[in-house]
Short mmCIF file of C-alpha atoms and ligand atoms in Angstrom, two decimals:
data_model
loop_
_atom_site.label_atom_id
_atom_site.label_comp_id
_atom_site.label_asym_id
_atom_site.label_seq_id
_atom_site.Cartn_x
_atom_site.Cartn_y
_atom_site.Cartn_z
CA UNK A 7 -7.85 -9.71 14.39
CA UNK A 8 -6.22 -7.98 11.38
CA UNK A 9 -8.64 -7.54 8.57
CA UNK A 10 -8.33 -9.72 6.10
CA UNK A 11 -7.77 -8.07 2.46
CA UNK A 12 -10.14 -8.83 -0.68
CA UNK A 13 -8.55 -9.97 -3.56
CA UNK A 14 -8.86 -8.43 -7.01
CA UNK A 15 -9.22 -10.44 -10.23
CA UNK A 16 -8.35 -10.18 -13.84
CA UNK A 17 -7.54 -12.43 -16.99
CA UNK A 18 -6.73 -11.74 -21.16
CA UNK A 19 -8.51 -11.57 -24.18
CA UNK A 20 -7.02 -14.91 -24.87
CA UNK A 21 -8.43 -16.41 -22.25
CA UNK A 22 -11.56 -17.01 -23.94
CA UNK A 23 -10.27 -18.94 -26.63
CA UNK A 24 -12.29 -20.61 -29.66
CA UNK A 25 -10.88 -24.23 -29.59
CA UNK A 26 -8.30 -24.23 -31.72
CA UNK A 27 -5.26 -26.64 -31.23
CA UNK A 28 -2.18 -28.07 -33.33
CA UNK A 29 -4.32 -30.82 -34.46
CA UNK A 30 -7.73 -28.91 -35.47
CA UNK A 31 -9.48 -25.56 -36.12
CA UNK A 32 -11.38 -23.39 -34.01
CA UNK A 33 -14.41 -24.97 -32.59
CA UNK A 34 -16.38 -21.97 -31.51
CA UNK A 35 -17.31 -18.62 -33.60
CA UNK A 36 -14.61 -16.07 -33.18
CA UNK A 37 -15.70 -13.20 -30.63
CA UNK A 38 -13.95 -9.84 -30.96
CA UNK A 39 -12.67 -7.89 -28.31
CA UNK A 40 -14.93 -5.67 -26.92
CA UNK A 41 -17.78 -8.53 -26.16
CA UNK A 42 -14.68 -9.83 -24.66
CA UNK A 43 -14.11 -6.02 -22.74
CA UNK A 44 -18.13 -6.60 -21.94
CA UNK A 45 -17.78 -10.09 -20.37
CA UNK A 46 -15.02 -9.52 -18.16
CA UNK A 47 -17.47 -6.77 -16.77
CA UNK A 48 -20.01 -9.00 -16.55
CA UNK A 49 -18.35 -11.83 -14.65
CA UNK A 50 -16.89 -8.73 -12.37
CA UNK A 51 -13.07 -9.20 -12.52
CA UNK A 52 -11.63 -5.74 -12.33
CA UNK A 53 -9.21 -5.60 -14.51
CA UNK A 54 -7.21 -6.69 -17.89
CA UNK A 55 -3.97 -8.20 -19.08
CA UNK A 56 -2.89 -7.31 -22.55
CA UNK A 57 -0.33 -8.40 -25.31
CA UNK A 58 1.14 -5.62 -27.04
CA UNK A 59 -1.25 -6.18 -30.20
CA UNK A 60 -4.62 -6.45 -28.10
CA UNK A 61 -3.98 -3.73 -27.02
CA UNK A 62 -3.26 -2.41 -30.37
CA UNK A 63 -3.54 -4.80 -33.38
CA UNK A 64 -1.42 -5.02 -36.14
CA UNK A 65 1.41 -3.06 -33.68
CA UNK A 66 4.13 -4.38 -35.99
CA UNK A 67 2.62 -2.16 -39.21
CA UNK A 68 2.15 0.74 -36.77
CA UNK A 69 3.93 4.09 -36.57
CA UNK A 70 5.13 5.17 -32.58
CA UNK A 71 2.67 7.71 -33.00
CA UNK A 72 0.09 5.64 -34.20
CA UNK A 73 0.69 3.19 -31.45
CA UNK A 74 0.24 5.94 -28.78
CA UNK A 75 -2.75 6.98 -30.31
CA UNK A 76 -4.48 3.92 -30.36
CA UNK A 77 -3.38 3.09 -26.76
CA UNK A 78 -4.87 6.39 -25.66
CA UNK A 79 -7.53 5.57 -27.10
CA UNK A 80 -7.96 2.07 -25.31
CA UNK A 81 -7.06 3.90 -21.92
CA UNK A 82 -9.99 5.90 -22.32
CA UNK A 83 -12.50 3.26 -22.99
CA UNK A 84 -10.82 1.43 -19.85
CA UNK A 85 -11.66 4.15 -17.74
CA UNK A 86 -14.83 4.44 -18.72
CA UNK A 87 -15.60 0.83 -18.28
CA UNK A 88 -13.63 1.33 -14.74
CA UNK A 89 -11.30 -1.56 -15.85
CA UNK A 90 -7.84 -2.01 -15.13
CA UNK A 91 -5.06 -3.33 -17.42
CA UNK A 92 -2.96 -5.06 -15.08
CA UNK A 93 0.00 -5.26 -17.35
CA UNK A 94 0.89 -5.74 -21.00
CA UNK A 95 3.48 -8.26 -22.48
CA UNK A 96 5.54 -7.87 -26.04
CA UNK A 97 4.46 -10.67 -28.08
CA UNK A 98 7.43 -11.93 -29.23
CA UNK A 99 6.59 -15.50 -30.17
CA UNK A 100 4.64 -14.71 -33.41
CA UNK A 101 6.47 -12.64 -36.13
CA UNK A 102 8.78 -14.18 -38.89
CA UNK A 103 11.58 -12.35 -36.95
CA UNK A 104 11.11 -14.22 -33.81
CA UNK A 105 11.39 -18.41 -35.04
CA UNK A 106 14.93 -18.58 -33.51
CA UNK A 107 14.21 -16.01 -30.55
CA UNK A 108 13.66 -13.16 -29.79
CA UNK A 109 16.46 -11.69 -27.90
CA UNK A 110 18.48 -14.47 -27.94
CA UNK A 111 17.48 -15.20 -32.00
CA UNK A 112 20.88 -15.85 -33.50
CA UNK A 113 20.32 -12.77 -36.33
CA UNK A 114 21.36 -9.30 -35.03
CA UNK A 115 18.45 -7.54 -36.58
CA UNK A 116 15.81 -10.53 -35.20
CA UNK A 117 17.26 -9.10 -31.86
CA UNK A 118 16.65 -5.36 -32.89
CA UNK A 119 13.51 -6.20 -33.29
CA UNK A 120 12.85 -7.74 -30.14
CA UNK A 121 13.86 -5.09 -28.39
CA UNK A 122 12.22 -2.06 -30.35
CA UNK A 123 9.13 -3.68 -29.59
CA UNK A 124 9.44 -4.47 -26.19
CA UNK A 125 9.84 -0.65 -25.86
CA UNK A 126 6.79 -0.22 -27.81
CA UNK A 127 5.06 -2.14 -25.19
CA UNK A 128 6.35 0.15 -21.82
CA UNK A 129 4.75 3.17 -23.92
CA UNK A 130 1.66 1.13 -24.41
CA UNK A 131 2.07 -0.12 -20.74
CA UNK A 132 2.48 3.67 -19.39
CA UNK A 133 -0.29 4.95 -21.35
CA UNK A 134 -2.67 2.12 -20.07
CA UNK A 135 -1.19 3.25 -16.20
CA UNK A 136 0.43 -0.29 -15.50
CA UNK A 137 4.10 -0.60 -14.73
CA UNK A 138 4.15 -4.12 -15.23
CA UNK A 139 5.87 -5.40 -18.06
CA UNK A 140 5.44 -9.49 -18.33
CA UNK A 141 8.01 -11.54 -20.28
CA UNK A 142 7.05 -14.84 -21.08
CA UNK A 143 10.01 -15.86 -22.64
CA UNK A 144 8.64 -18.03 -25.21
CA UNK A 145 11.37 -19.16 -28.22
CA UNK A 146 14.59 -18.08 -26.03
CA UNK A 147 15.55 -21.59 -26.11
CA UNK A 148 16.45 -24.05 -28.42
CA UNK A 149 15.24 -27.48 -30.32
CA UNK A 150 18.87 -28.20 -30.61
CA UNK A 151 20.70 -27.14 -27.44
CA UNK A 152 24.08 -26.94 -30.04
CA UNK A 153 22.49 -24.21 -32.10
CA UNK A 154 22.74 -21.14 -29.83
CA UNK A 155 25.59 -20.74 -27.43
CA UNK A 156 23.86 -20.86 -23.62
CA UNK A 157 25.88 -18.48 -21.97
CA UNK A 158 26.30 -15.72 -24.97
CA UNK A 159 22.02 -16.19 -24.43
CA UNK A 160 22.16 -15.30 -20.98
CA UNK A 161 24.16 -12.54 -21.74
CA UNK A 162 21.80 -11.46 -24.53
CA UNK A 163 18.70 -11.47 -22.14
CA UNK A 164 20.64 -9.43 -19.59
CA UNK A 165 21.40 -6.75 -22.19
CA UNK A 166 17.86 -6.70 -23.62
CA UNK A 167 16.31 -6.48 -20.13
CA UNK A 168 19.16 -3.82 -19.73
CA UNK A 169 17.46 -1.39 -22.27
CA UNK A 170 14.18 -1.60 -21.17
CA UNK A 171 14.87 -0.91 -17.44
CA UNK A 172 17.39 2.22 -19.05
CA UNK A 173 14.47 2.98 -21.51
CA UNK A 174 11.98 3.67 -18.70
CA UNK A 175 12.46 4.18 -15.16
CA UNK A 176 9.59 3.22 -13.71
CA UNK A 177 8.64 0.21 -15.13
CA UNK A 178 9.24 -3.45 -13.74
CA UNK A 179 9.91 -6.64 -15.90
CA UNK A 180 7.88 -10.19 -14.42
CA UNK A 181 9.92 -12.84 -15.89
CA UNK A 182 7.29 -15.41 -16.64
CA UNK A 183 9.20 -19.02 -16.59
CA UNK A 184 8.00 -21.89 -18.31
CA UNK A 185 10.85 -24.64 -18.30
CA UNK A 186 9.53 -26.14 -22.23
CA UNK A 187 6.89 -25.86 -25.31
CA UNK A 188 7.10 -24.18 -27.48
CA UNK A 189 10.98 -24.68 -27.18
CA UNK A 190 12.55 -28.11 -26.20
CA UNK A 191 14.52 -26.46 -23.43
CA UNK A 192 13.70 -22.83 -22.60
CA UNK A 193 16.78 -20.64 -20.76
CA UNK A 194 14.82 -19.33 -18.19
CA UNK A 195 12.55 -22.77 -17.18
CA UNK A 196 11.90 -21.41 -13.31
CA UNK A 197 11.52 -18.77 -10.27
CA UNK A 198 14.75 -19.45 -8.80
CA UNK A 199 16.78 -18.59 -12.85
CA UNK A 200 14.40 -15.66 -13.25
CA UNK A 201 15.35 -14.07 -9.83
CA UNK A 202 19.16 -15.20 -10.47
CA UNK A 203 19.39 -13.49 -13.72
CA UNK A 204 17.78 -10.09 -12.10
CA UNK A 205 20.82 -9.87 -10.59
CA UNK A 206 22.83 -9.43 -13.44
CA UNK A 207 20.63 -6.39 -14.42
CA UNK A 208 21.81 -2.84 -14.16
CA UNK A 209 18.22 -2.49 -11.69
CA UNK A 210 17.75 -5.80 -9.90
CA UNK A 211 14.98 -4.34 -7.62
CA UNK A 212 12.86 -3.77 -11.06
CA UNK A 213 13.51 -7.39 -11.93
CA UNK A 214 10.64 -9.70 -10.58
CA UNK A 215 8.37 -12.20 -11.60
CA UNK A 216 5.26 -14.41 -12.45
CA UNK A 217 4.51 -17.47 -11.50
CA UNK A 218 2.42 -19.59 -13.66
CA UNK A 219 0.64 -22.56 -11.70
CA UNK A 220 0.95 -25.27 -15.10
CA UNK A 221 4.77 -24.07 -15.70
CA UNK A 222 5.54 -24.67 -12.10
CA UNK A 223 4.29 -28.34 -12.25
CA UNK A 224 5.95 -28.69 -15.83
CA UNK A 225 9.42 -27.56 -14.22
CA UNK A 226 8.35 -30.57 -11.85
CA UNK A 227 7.80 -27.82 -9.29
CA UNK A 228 5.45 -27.03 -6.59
CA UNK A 229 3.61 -23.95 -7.18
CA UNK A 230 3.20 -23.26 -3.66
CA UNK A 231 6.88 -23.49 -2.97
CA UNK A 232 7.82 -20.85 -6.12
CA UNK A 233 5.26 -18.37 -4.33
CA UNK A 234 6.89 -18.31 -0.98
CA UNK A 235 10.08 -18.53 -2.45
CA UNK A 236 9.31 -15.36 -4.81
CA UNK A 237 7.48 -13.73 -2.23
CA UNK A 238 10.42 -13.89 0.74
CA UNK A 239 11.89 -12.18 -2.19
CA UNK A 240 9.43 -9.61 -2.44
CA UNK A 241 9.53 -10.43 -6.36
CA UNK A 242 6.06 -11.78 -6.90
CA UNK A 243 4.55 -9.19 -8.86
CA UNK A 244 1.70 -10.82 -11.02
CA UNK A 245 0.30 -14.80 -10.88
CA UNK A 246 -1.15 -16.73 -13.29
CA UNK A 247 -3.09 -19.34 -11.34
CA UNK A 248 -4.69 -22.49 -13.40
CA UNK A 249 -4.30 -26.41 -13.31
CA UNK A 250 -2.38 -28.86 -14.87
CA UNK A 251 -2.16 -32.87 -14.92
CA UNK A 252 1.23 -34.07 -14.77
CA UNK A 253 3.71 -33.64 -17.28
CA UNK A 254 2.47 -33.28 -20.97
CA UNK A 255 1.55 -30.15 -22.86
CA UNK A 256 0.64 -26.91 -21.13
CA UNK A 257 -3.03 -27.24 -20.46
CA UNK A 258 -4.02 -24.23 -18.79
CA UNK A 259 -6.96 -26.04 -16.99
CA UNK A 260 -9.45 -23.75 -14.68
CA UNK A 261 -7.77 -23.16 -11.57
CA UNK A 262 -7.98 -26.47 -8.90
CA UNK A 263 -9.52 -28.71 -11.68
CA UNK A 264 -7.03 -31.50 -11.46
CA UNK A 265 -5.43 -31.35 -7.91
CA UNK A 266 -7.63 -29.50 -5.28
CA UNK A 267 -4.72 -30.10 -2.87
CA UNK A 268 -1.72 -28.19 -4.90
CA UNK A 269 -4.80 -25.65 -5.46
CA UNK A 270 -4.74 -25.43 -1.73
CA UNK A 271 -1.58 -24.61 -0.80
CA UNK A 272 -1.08 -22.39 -3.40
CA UNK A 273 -3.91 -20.33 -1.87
CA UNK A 274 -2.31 -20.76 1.55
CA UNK A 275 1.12 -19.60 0.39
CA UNK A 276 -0.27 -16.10 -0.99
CA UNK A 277 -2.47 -15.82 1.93
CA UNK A 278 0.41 -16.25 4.25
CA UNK A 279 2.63 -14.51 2.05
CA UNK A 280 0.08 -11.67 1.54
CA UNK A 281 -0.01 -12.08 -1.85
CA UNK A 282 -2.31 -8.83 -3.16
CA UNK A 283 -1.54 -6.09 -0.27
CA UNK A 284 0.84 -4.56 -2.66
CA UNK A 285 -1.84 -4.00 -5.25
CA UNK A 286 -1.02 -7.22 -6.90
CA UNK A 287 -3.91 -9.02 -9.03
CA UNK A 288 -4.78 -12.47 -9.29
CA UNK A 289 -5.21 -13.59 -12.77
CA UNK A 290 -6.56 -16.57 -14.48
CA UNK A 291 -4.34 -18.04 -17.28
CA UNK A 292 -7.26 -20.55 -18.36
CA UNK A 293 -8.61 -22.09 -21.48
CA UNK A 294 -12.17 -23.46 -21.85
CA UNK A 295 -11.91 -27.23 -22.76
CA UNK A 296 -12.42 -27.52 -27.11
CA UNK A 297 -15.35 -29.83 -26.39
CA UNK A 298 -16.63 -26.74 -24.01
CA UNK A 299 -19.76 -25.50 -26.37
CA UNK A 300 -20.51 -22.00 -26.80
CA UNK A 301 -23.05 -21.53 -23.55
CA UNK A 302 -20.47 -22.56 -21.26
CA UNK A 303 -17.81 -20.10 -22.63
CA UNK A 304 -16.78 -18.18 -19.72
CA UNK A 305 -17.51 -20.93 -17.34
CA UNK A 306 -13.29 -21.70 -16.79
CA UNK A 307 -12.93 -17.72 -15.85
CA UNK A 308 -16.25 -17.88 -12.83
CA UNK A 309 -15.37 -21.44 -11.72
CA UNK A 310 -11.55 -20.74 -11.61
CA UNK A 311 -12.71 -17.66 -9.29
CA UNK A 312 -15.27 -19.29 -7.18
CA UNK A 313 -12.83 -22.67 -6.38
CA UNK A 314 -9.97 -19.67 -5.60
CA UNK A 315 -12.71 -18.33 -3.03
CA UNK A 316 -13.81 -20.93 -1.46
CA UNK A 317 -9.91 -22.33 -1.12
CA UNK A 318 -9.28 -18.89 0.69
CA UNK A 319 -12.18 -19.49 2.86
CA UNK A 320 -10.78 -23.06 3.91
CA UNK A 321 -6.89 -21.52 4.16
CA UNK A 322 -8.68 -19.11 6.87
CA UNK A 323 -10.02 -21.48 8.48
CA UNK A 324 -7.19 -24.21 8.42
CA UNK A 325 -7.11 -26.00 11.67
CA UNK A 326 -3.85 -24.44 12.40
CA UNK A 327 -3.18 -25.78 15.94
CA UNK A 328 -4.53 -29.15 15.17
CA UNK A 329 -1.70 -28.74 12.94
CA UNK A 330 1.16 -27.72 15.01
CA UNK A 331 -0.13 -30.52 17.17
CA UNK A 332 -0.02 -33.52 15.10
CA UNK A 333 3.61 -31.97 14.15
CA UNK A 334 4.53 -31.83 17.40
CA UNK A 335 3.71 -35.42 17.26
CA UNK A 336 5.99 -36.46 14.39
CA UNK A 337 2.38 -36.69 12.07
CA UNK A 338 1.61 -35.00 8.75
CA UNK A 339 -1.57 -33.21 9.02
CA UNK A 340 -2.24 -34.35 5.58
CA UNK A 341 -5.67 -35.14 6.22
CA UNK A 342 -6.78 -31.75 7.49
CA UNK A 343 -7.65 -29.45 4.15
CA UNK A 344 -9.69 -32.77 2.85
CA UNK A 345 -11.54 -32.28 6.55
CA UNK A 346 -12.37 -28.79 5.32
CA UNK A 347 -14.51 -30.18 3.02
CA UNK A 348 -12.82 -28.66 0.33
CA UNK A 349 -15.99 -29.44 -2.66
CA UNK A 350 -18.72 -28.11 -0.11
CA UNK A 351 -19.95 -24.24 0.12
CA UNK A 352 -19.55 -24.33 3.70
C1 GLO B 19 1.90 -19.58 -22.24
C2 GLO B 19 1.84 -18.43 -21.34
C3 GLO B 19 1.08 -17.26 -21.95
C4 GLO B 19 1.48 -15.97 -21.28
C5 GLO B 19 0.87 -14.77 -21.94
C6 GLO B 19 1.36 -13.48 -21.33
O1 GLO B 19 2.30 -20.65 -21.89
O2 GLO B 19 1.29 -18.79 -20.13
O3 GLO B 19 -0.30 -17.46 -21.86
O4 GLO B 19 1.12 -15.98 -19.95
O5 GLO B 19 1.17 -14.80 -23.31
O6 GLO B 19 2.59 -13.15 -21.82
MG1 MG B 20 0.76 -17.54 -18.47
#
């Protein structure tokens, strides 16, 4: 039998998060970011996502050179460590110049902006040896769907992705989708627009994505279903697996929390799909609960990780002729991953 590969694990400095929400403060001391650096070595993921700005804070008051520097400097630590940063992403949700957009913001220089620091982030993302660039494309979108013009947006994001792509020819861009929050209606809400619009780029094949498990099931989705169907693609580049219940705000609950049985078949798409051969990581976008108290901090990252392992121990086990058989029978083997005894170690 083909081995089976191991997969490799990472998450971001905002992943351990103190509490804060739009309705209260932070609930548990702040924690700066290398006990962060030192925990993720603890818990043994192997590698590191990073915004632009943890990677280098204050970025926006930095000089090019300055911003190399510092990123150097971070590179080094990471190899020392023997940590890997699995990508970085342009913040773009944050700054004064981005509260109508980003590359879609209705002001010319808002746009400029955008884009200078999106390149900011490929150096950073070169120096740090990742070729991933991830766009979660937070404020392109609108509150008022009359306010920006839909197709002149599409057009926008098409040129903006254009000059990164031009701007470095080795990098890739993972569209992250998310179809709402913070915007009312975002323009890229799911797998199938962020593949579409690749198309339009002057470098399709660089044009890929991430799926994130809560922005699938927000979008009404499957998450299971946007992994094969980015992965017959060959477009599933980076993953941000974590739970959700139904359709509210994004809740970035540790991964198989809520609904053990989308967990499931998310596993058993990428397993299928051979979701990691390529080098790909599987990440954690996860947020401890606010009423989670300090001694149970990184609890979210480890349980997210265990549940994920012991799901891929069920998926290769999966009763798969029992199965075909009850198929073959006109029955829905929907009973079968509950016989696995999905909550047991065995
Ligand atoms: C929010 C997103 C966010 C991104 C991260 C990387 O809904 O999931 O956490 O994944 O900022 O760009
Ligand atoms: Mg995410």
């Amino acid at each position: 039998m083909a081995k089976k590969h191991t997969y490799r694990f990472c998450f971001g400095p905002w992943n351990i998060s103190e509490g804060q929400d739009p309705y209260g403060p932070p609930v548990r001391p702040p924690a700066n970011f290398d006990w962060k650096l030192d925990q993720l070595k603890k818990l043994g993921f192997d590698a590191m996502m990073f915004h632009d700005d943890d990677a280098v804070p204050e970025i926006d008051n930095k000089s090019e050179a300055q911003i190399r520097k510092e990123a150097q400097e971070l590179k080094k630590r990471l190899d020392g460590e023997g940590i890997a940063a699995e990508m970085v992403a342009p913040r773009l949700w944050f700054a004064p110049e981005t509260i109508d957009g980003a590359y879609t913001s209705n002001d010319t220089r808002h746009r400029q902006y955008a884009i200078d620091r999106s390149l900011r982030s490929i150096d950073i993302a070169r120096i740090l040896g990742t070729d991933i660039l991830v766009l979660w494309l937070a404020r392109e979108g609108t509150y008022i769907r009359e306010s920006k013009n839909g197709r002149r947006s599409i057009e926008l994001l098409v040129e903006a992705f254009d000059k990164m792509l031009a701007y470095d020819k080795q990098v890739r861009l993972a569209i992250e989708p998310k179809p709402n929050e913070p915007m009312d209606h975002a323009y890229l809400p799911t797998i199938g627009h962020a593949l579409a619009i690749a198309q339009l780029t002057r470098d399709p094949k660089r044009v890929g994505c991430l799926i994130e498990s809560a922005h699938a099931i927000l979008a009404g989705l499957d998450p299971a279903d946007e992994i094969d169907f980015a992965m017959a693609f060959g477009k599933l580049w980076s993953l941000h697996l974590n739970d959700q219940n139904g359709l509210k705000f994004d809740q970035d609950k540790p991964f198989g929390s809520t609904n053990l049985r989308v967990a499931f078949n998310q596993v058993r798409a990428l397993e299928r799909d051979g979701y990691g051969k390529a080098g790909e990581y599987v990440c954690f976008d996860v947020h401890p609960f606010r009423t989670t108290r300090v001694e149970h901090w990184l609890a979210h990252l480890n349980n997210s990780r265990r549940t994920f392992l012991k799901l891929v121990a069920k998926a290769r086990t999966f009763d798969e002729r029992k199965a075909q058989q009850l198929i073959a029978e006109g029955r829905s083997p929907f009973r079968l991953p509950l016989r696995c005894s999905l909550l047991t170690d065995r």
